[in-house]
CSV table of N, CA, C and O in Angstrom, one decimal:
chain,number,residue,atom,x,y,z
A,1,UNK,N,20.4,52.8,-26.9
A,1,UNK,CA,20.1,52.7,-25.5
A,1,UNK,C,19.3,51.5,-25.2
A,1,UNK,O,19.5,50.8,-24.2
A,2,UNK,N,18.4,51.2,-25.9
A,2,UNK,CA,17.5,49.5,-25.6
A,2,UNK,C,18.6,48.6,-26.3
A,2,UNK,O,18.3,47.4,-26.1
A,3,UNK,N,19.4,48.7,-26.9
A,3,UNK,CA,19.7,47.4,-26.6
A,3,UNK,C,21.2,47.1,-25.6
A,3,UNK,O,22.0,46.2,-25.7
A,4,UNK,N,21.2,48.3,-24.7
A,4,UNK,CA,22.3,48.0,-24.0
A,4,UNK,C,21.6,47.4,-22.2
A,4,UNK,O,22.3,47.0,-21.3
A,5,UNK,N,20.2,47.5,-22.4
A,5,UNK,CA,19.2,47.0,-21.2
A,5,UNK,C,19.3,45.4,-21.2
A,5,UNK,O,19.2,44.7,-22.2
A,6,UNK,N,19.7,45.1,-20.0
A,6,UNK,CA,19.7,43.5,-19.9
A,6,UNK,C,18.3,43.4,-20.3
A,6,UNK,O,17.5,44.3,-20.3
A,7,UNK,N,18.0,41.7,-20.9
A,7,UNK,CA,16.4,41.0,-21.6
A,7,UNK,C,15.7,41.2,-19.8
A,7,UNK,O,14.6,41.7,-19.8
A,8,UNK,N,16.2,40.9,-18.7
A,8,UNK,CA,15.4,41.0,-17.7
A,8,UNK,C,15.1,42.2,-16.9
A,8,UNK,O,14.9,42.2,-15.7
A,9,UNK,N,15.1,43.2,-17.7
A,9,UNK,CA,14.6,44.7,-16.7
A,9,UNK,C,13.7,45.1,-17.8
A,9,UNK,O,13.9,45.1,-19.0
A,10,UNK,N,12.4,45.6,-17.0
A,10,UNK,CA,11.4,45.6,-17.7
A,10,UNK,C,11.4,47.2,-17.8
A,10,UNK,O,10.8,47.5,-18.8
A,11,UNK,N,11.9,48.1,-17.2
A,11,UNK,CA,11.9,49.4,-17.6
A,11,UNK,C,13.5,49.7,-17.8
A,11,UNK,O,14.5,49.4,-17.1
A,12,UNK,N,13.3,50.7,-19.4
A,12,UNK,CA,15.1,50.5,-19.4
A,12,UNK,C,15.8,51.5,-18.6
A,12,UNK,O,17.0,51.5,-18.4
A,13,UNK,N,14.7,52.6,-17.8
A,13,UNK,CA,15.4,53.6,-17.2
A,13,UNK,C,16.1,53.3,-16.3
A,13,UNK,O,17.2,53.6,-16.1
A,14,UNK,N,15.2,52.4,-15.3
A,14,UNK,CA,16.2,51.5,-13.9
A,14,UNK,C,17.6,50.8,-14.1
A,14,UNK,O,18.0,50.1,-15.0
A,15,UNK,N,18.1,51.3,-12.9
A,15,UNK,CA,18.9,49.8,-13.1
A,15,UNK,C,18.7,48.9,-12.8
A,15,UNK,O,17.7,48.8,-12.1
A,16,UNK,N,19.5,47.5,-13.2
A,16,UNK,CA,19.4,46.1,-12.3
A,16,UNK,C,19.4,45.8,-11.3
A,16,UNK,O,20.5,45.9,-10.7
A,17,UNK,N,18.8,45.6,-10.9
A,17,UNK,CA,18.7,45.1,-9.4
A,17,UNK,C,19.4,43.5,-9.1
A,17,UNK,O,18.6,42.7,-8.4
A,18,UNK,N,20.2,43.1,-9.4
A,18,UNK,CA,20.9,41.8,-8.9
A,18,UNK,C,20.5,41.5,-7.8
A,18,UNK,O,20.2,40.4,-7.8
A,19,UNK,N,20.4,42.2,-6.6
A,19,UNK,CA,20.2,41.6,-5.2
A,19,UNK,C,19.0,40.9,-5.3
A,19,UNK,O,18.8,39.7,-5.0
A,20,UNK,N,17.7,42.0,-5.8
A,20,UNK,CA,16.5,41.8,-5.9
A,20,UNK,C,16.1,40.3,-6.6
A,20,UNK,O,15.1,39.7,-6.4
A,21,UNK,N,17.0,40.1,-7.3
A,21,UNK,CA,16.8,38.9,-8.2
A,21,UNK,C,17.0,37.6,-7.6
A,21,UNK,O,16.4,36.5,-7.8
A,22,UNK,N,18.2,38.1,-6.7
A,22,UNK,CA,18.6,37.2,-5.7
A,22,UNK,C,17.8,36.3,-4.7
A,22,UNK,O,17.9,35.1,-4.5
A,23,UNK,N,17.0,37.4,-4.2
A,23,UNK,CA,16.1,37.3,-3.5
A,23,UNK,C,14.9,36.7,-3.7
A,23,UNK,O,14.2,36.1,-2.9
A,24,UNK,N,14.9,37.1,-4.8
A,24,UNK,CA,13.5,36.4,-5.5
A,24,UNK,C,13.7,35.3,-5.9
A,24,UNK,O,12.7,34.6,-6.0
A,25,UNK,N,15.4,34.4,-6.3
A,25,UNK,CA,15.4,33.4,-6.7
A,25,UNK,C,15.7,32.3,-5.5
A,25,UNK,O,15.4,31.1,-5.5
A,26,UNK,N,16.3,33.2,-4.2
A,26,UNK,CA,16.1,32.3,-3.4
A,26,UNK,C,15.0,31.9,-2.5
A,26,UNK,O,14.8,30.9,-1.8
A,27,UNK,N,14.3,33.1,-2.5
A,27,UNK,CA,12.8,32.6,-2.2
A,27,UNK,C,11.9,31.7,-2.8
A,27,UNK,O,10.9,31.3,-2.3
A,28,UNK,N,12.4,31.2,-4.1
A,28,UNK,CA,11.8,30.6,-4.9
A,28,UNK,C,12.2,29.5,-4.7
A,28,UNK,O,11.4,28.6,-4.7
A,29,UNK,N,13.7,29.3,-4.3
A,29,UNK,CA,14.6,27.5,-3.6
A,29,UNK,C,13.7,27.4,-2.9
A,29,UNK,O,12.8,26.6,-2.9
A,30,UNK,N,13.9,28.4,-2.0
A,30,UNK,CA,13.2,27.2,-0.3
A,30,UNK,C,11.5,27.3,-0.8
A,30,UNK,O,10.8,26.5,-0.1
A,31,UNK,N,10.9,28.1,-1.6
A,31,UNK,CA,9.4,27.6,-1.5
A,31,UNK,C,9.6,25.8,-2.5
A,31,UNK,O,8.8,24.8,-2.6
A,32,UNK,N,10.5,26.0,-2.8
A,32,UNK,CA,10.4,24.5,-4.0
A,32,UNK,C,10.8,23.5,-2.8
A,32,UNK,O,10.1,22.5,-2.5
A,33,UNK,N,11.9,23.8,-2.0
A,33,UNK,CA,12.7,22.6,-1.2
A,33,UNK,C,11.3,22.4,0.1
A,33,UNK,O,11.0,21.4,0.8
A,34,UNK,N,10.7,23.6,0.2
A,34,UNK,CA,9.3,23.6,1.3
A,34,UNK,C,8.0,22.5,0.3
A,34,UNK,O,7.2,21.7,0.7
A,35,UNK,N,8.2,22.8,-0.7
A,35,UNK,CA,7.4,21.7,-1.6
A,35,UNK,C,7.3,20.4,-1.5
A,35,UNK,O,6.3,19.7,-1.4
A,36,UNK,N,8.9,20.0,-1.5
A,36,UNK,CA,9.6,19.0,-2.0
A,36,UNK,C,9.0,18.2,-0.6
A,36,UNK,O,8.3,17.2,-0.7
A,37,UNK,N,9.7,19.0,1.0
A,37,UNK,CA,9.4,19.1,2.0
A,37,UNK,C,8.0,18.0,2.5
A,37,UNK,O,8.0,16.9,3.0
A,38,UNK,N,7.1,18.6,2.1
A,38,UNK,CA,6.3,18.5,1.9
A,38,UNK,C,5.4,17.5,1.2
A,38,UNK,O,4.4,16.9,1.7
A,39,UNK,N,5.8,17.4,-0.1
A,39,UNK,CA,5.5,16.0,-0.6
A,39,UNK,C,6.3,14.3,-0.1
A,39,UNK,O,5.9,13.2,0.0
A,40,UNK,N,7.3,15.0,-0.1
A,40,UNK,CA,7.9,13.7,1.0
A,40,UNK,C,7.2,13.3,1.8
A,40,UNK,O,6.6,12.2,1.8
A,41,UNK,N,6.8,14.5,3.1
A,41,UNK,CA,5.8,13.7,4.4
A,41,UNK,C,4.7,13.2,3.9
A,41,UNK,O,4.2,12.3,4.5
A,42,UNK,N,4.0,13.8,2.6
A,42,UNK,CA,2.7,12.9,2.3
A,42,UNK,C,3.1,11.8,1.8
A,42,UNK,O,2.5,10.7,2.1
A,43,UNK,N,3.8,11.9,1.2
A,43,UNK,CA,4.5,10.2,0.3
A,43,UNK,C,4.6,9.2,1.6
A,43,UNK,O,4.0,8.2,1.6
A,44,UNK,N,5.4,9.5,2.6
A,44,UNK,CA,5.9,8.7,3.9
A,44,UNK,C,4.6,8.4,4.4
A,44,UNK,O,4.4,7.2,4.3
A,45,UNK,N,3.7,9.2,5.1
A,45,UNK,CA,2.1,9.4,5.4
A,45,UNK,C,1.5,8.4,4.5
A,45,UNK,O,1.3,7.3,4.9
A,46,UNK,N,1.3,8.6,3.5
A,46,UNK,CA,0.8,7.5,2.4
A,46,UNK,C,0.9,6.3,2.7
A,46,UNK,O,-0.1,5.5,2.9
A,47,UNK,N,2.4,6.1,2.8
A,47,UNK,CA,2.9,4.5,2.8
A,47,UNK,C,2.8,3.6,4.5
A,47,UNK,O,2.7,2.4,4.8
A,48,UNK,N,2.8,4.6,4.9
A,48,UNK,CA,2.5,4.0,6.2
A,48,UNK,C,1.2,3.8,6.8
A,48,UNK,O,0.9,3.3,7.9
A,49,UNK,N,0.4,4.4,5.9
A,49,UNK,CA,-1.1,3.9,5.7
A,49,UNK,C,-0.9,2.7,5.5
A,49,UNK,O,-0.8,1.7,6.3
A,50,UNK,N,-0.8,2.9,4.2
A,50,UNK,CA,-1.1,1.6,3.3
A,50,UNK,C,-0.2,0.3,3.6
A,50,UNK,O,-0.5,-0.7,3.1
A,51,UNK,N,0.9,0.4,4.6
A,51,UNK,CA,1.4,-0.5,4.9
A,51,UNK,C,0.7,-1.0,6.6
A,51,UNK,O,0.8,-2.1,7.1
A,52,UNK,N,-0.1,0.3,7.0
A,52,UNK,CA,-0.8,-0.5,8.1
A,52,UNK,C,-2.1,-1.4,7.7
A,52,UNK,O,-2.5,-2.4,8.3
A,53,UNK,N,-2.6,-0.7,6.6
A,53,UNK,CA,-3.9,-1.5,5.7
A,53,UNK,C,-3.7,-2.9,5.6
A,53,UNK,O,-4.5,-3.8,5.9
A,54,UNK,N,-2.1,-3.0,5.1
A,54,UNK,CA,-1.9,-4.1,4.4
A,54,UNK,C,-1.7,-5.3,5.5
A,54,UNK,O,-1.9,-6.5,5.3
A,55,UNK,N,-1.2,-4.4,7.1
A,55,UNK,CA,-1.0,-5.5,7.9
A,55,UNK,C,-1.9,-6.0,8.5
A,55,UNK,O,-1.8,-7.0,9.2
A,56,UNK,N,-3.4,-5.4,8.2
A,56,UNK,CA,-4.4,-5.3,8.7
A,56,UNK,C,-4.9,-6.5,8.0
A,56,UNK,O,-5.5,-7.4,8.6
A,57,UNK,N,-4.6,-6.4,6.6
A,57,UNK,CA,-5.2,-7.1,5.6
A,57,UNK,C,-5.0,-8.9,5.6
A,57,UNK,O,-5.7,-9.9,5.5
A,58,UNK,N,-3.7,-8.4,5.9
A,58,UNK,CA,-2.9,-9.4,6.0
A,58,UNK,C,-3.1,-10.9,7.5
A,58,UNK,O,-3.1,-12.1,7.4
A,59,UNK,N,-3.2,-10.2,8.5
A,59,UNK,CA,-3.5,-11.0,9.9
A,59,UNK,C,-5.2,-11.4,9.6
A,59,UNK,O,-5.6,-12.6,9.6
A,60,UNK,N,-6.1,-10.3,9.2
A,60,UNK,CA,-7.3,-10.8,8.7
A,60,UNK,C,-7.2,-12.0,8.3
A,60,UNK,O,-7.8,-12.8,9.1
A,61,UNK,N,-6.7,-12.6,7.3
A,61,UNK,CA,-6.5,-13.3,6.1
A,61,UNK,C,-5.9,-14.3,6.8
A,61,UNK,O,-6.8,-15.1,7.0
A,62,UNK,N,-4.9,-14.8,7.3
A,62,UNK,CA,-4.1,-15.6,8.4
A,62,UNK,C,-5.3,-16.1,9.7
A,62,UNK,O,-5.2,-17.2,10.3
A,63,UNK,N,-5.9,-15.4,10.0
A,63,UNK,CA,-7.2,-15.5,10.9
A,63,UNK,C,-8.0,-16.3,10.0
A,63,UNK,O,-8.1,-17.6,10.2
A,64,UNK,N,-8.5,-15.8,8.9
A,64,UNK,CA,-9.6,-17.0,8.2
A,64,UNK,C,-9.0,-18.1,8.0
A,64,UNK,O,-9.6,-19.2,7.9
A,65,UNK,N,-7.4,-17.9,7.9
A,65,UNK,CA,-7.2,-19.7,7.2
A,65,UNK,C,-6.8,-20.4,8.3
A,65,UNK,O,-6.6,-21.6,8.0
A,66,UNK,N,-6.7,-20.0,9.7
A,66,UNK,CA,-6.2,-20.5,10.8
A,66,UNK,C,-8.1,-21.1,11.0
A,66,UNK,O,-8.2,-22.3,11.3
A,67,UNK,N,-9.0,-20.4,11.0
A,67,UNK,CA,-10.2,-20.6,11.2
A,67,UNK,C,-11.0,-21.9,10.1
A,67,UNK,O,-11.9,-22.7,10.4
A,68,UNK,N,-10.4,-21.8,9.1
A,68,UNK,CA,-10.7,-22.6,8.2
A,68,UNK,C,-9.8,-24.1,8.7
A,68,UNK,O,-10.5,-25.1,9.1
A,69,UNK,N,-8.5,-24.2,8.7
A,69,UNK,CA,-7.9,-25.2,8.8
A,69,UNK,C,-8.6,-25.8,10.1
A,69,UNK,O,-8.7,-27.0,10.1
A,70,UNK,N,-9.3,-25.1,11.4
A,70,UNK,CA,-9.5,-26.1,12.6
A,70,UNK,C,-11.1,-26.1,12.2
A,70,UNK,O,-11.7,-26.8,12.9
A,71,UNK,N,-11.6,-25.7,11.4
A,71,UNK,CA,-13.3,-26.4,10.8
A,71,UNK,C,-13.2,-27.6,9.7
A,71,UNK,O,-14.2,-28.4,9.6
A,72,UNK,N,-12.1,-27.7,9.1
A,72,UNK,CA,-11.4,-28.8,8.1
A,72,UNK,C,-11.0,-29.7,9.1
A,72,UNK,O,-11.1,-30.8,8.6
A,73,UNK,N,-10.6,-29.8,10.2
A,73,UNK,CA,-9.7,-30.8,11.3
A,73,UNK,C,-11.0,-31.4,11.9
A,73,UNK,O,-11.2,-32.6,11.9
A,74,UNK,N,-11.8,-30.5,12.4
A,74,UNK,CA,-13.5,-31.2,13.2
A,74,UNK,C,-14.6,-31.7,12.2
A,74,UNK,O,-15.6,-32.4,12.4
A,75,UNK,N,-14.3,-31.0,10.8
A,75,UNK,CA,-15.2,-31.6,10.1
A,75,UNK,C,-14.6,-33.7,9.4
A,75,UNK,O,-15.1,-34.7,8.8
A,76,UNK,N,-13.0,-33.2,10.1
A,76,UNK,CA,-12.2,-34.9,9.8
A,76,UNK,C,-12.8,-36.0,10.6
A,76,UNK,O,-13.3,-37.1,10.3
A,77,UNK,N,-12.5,-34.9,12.1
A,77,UNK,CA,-12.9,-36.0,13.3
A,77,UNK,C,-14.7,-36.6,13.2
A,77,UNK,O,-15.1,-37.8,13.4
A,78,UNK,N,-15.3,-35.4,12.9
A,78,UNK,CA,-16.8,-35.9,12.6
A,78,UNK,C,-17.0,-37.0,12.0
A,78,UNK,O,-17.6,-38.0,12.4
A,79,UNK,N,-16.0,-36.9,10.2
A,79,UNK,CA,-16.7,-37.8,9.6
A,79,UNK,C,-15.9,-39.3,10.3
A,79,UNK,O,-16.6,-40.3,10.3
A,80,UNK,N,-14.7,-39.4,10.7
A,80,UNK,CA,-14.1,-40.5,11.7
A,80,UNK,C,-14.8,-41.0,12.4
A,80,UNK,O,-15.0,-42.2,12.5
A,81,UNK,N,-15.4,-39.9,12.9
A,81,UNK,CA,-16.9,-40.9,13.9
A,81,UNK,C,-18.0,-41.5,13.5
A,81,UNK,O,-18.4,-42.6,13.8
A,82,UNK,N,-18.5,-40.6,12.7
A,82,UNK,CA,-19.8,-41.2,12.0
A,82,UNK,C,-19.2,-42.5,11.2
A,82,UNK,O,-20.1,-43.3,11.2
A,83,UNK,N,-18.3,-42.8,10.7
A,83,UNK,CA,-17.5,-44.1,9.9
A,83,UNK,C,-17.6,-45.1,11.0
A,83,UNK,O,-18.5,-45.9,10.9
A,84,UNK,N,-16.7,-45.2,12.4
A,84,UNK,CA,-17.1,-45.7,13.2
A,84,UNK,C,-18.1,-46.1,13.7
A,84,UNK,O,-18.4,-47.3,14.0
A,85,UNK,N,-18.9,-44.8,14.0
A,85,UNK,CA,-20.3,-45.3,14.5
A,85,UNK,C,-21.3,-46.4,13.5
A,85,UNK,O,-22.1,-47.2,14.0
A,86,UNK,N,-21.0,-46.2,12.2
A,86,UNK,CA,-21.8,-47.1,11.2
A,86,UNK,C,-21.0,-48.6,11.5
A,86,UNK,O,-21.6,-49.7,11.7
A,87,UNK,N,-20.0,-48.6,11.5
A,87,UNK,CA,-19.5,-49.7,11.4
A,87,UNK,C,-18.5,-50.8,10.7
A,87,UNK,O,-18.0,-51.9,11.0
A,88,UNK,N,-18.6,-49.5,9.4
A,88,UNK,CA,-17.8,-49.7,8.4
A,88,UNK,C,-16.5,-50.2,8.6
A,88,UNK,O,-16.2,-51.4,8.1
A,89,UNK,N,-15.7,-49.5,9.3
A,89,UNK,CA,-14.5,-49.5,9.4
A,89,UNK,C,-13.9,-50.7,9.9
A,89,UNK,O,-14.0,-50.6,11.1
A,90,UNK,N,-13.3,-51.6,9.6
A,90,UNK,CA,-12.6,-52.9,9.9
A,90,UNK,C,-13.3,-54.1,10.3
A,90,UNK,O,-12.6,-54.9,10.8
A,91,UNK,N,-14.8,-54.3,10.1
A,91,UNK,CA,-15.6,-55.1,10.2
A,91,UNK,C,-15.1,-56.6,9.8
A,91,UNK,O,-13.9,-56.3,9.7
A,92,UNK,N,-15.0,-57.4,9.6
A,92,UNK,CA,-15.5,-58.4,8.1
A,92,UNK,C,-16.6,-59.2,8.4
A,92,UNK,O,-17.1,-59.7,9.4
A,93,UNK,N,-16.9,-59.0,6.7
A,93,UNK,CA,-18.2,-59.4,6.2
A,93,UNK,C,-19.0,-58.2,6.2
A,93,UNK,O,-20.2,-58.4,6.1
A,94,UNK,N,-18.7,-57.1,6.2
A,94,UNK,CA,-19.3,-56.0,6.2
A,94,UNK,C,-19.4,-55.2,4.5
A,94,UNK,O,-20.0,-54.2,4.1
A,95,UNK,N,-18.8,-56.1,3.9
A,95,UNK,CA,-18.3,-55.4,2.8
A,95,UNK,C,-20.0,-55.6,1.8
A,95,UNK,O,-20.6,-56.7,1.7
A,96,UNK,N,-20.2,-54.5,1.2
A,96,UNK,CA,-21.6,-54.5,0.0
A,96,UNK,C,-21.6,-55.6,-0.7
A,96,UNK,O,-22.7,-56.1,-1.0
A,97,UNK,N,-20.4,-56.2,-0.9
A,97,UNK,CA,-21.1,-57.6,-1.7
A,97,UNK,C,-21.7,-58.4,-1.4
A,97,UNK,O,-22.7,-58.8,-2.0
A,98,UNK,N,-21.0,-58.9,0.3
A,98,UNK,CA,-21.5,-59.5,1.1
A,98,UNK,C,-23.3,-59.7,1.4
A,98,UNK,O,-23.9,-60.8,1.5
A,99,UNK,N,-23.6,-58.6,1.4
A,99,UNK,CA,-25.0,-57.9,2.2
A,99,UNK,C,-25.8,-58.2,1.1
A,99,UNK,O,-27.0,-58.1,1.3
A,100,UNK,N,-25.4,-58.6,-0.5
A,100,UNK,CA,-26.2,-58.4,-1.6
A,100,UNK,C,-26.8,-59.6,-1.9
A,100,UNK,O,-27.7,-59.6,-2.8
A,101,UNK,N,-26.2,-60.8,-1.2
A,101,UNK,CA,-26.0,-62.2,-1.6
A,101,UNK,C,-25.7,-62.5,-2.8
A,101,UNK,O,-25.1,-61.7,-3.5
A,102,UNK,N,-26.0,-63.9,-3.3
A,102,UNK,CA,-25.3,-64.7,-3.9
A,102,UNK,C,-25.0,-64.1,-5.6
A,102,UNK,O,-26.1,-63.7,-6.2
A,103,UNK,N,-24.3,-64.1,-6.1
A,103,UNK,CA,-24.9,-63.4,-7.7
A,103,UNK,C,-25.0,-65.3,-8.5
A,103,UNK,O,-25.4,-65.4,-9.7
């Protein structure tokens, strides 16, 4: 008599319950596909963080070098001027040897 009991009924008096089984295995799909469900929207959630972070990161970063390149453009024109204002620039006889006299 035990060994005519299927391995899955825990009392050999009963019978099998197939439906019950049924039930239980498909309650078991949709809690897994509710899982699954579920981990997808955090994965998606996730990434659209991190892909807002990144645009965030990103325009930041384009802002400093936009800010950088026109402090490099006024720090050109300054030193243009001050060259000018000295004199340097296309003089003649202006040149250091000149000013040192005779060797």
């Amino acid at each position: 008599f035990w060994l005519k009991c299927p391995p899955f009924v825990a009392d050999p008096y009963t019978e099998p319950s197939f439906s019950s089984d049924l039930v239980v295995f498909v309650a078991m799909e949709a809690a897994q596909d509710d899982q699954h469900q579920d981990l997808t929207l955090f994965v998606q959630n996730l990434l659209k963080e991190m892909q807002g972070r990144f645009t965030t990161m990103s325009d930041s970063i384009i802002n400093r070098i936009d800010d950088m390149g026109s402090r490099i453009d006024d720090l050109e024109k300054s030193i243009s001027e001050l060259i000018q204002e000295a004199g340097v620039e296309g003089e003649p006889g202006s040149s250091t040897s000149a000013s040192r006299g005779p060797s």
